[in-house]
Short mmCIF file of C-alpha atoms in Angstrom, two decimals:
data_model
loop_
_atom_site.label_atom_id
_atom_site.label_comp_id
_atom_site.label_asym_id
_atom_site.label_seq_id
_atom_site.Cartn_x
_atom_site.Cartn_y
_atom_site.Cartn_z
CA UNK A 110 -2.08 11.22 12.50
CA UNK A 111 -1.80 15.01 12.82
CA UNK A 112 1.06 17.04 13.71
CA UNK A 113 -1.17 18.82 16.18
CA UNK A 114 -0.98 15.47 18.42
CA UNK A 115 2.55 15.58 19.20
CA UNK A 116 3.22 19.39 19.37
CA UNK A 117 3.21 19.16 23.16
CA UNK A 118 2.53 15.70 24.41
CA UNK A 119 2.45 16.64 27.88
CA UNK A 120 -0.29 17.38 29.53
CA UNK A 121 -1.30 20.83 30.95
CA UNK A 122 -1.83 19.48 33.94
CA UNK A 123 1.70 18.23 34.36
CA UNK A 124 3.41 21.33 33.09
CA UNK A 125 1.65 23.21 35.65
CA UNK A 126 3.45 21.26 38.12
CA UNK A 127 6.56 21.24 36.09
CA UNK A 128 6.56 25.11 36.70
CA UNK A 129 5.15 24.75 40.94
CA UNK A 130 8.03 22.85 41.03
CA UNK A 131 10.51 25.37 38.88
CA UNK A 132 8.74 28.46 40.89
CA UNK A 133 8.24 27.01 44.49
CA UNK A 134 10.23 23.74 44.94
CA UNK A 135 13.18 23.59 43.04
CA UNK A 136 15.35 23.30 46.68
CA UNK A 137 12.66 20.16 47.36
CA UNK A 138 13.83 16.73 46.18
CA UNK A 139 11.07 14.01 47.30
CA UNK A 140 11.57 10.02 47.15
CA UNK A 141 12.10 9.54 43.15
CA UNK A 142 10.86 12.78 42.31
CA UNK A 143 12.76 16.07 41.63
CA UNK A 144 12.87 19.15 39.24
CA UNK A 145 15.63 17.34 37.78
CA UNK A 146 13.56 13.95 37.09
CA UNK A 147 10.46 15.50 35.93
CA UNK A 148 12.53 17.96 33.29
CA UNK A 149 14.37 14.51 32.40
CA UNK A 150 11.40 12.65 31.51
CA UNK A 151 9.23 15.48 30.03
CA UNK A 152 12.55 15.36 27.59
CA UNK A 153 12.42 12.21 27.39
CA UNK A 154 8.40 12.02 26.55
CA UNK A 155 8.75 15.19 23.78
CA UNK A 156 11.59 13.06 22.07
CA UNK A 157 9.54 9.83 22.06
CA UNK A 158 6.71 11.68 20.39
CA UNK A 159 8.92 12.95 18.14
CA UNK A 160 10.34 9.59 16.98
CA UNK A 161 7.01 8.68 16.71
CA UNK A 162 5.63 11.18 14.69
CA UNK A 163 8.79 10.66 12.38
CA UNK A 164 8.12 6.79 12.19
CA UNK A 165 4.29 7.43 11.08
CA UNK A 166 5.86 9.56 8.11
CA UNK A 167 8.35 7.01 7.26
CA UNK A 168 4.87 4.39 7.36
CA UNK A 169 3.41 6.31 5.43
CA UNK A 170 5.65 7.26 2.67
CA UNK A 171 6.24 3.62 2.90
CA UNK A 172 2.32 2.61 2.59
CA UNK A 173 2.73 5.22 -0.55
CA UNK A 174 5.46 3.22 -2.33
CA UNK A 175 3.90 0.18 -1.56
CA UNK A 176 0.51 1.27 -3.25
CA UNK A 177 2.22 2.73 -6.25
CA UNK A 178 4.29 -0.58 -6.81
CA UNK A 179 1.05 -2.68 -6.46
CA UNK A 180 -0.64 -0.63 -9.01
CA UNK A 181 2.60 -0.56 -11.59
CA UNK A 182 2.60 -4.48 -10.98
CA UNK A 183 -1.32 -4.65 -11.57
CA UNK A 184 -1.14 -2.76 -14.70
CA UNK A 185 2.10 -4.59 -16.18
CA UNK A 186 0.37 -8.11 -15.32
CA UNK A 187 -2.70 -6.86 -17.11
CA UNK A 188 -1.02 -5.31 -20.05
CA UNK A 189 0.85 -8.92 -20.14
CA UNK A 190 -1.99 -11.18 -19.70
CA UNK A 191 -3.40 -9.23 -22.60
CA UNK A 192 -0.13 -9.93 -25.14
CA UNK A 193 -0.06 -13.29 -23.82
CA UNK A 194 -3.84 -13.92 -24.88
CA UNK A 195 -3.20 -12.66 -28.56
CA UNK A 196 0.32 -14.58 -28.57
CA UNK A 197 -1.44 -17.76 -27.46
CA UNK A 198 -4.12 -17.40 -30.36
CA UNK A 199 -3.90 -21.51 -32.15
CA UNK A 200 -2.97 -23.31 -28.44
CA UNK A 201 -6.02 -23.71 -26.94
CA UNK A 202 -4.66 -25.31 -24.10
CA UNK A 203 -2.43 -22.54 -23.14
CA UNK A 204 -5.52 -19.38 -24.16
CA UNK A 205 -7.62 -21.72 -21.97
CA UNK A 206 -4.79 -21.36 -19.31
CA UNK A 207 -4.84 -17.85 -19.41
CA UNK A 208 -8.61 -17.11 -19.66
CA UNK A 209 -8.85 -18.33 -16.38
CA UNK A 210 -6.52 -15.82 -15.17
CA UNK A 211 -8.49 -12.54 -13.44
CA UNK A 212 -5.72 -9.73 -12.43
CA UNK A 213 -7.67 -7.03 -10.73
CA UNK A 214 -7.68 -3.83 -11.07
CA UNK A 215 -5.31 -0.82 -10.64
CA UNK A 216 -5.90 1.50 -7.84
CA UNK A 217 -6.80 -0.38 -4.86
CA UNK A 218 -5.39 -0.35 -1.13
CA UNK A 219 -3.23 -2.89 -0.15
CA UNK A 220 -5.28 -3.83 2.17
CA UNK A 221 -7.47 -5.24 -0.27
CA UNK A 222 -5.96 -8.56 -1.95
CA UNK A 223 -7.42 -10.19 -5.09
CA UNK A 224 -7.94 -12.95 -3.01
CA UNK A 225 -10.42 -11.37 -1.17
CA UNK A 226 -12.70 -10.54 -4.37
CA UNK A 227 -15.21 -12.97 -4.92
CA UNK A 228 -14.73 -15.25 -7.99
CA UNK A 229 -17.26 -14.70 -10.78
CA UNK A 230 -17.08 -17.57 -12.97
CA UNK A 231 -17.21 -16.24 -16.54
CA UNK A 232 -18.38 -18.26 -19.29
CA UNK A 233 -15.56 -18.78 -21.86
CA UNK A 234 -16.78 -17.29 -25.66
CA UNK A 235 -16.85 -19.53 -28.57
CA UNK A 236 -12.98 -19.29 -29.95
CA UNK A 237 -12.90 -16.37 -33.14
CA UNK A 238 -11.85 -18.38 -36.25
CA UNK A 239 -8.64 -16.92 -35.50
CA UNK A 240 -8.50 -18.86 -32.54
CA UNK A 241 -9.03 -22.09 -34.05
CA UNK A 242 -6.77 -21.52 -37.14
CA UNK A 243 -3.31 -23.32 -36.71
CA UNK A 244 -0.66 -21.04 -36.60
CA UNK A 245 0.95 -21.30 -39.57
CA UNK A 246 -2.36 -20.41 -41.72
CA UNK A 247 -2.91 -17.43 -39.20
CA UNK A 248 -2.04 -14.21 -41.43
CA UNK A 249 0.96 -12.03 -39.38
CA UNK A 250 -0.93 -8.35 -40.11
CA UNK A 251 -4.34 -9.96 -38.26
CA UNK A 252 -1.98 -10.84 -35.63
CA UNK A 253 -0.26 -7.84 -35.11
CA UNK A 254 -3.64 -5.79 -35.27
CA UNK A 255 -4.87 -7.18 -32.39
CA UNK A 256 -2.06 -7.02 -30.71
CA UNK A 257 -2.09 -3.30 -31.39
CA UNK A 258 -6.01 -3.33 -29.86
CA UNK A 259 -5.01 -5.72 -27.17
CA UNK A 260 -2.67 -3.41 -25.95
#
């Protein structure tokens, strides 16, 4: 929301009548209505915009932080999806585990959810030898290459 909204949030029309009242009838007190009572709650309607204006900043430094942590998360569960995959290389069952796994991306609203992405079903690639190799006849540089390319 802009600022300009809640500059004045009374109406012209009423602060022309604010001043009728400050010029002409200040002396005048009518059933429920006064000088007095419509200064009052002209005070009390420029401090309630004010709140208000202050609460949409808070929101949105709020909807800021929230975005920022979602996208830190995103790209920390991506980044360990990816060492998971090269640790898991020899047990199939657990790669298989994690292949199904789809993060997302970073950099999205939060009003978008992964759930909300449609599901692509991705055919799983043959396993590398390196995949099928039990770990103990896996050699440790191989390993820690790819984890240097996973990452």
């Amino acid at each position: 929301m802009n600022d300009e909204l809640f500059e004045d949030p009374v109406s012209p029309s009423v602060q022309e009548l604010l001043i009728v009242f400050k010029n002409d009838l200040s002396a005048i007190v009518f059933p429920d209505v006064s000088l007095d009572t419509l200064e009052t709650l002209t005070q009390k309607v420029r401090l309630s915009a004010k709140e208000l204006q202050d609460a949409l900043k808070r929101a949105q430094t709020a909807r800021e932080a929230l975005e920022a942590g979602q996208n830190e998360l995103l790209a920390k569960a991506m980044r360990g999806l990816a060492y998971a995959k090269v640790f898991a290389e020899g047990n199939n069952e657990l790669l298989e585990k994690l292949n199904k796994i789809t993060i997302g991306k970073a950099g999205r609203s939060p009003k978008k959810t992964v759930l909300e992405k449609p599901k692509a079903e991705k055919p799983h690639p043959e396993p590398s030898p390196a995949e099928t190799q039990k770990p103990d006849e896996r050699k440790p540089a191989k390993a820690s290459k790819r984890a240097g390319e996973q990452a």
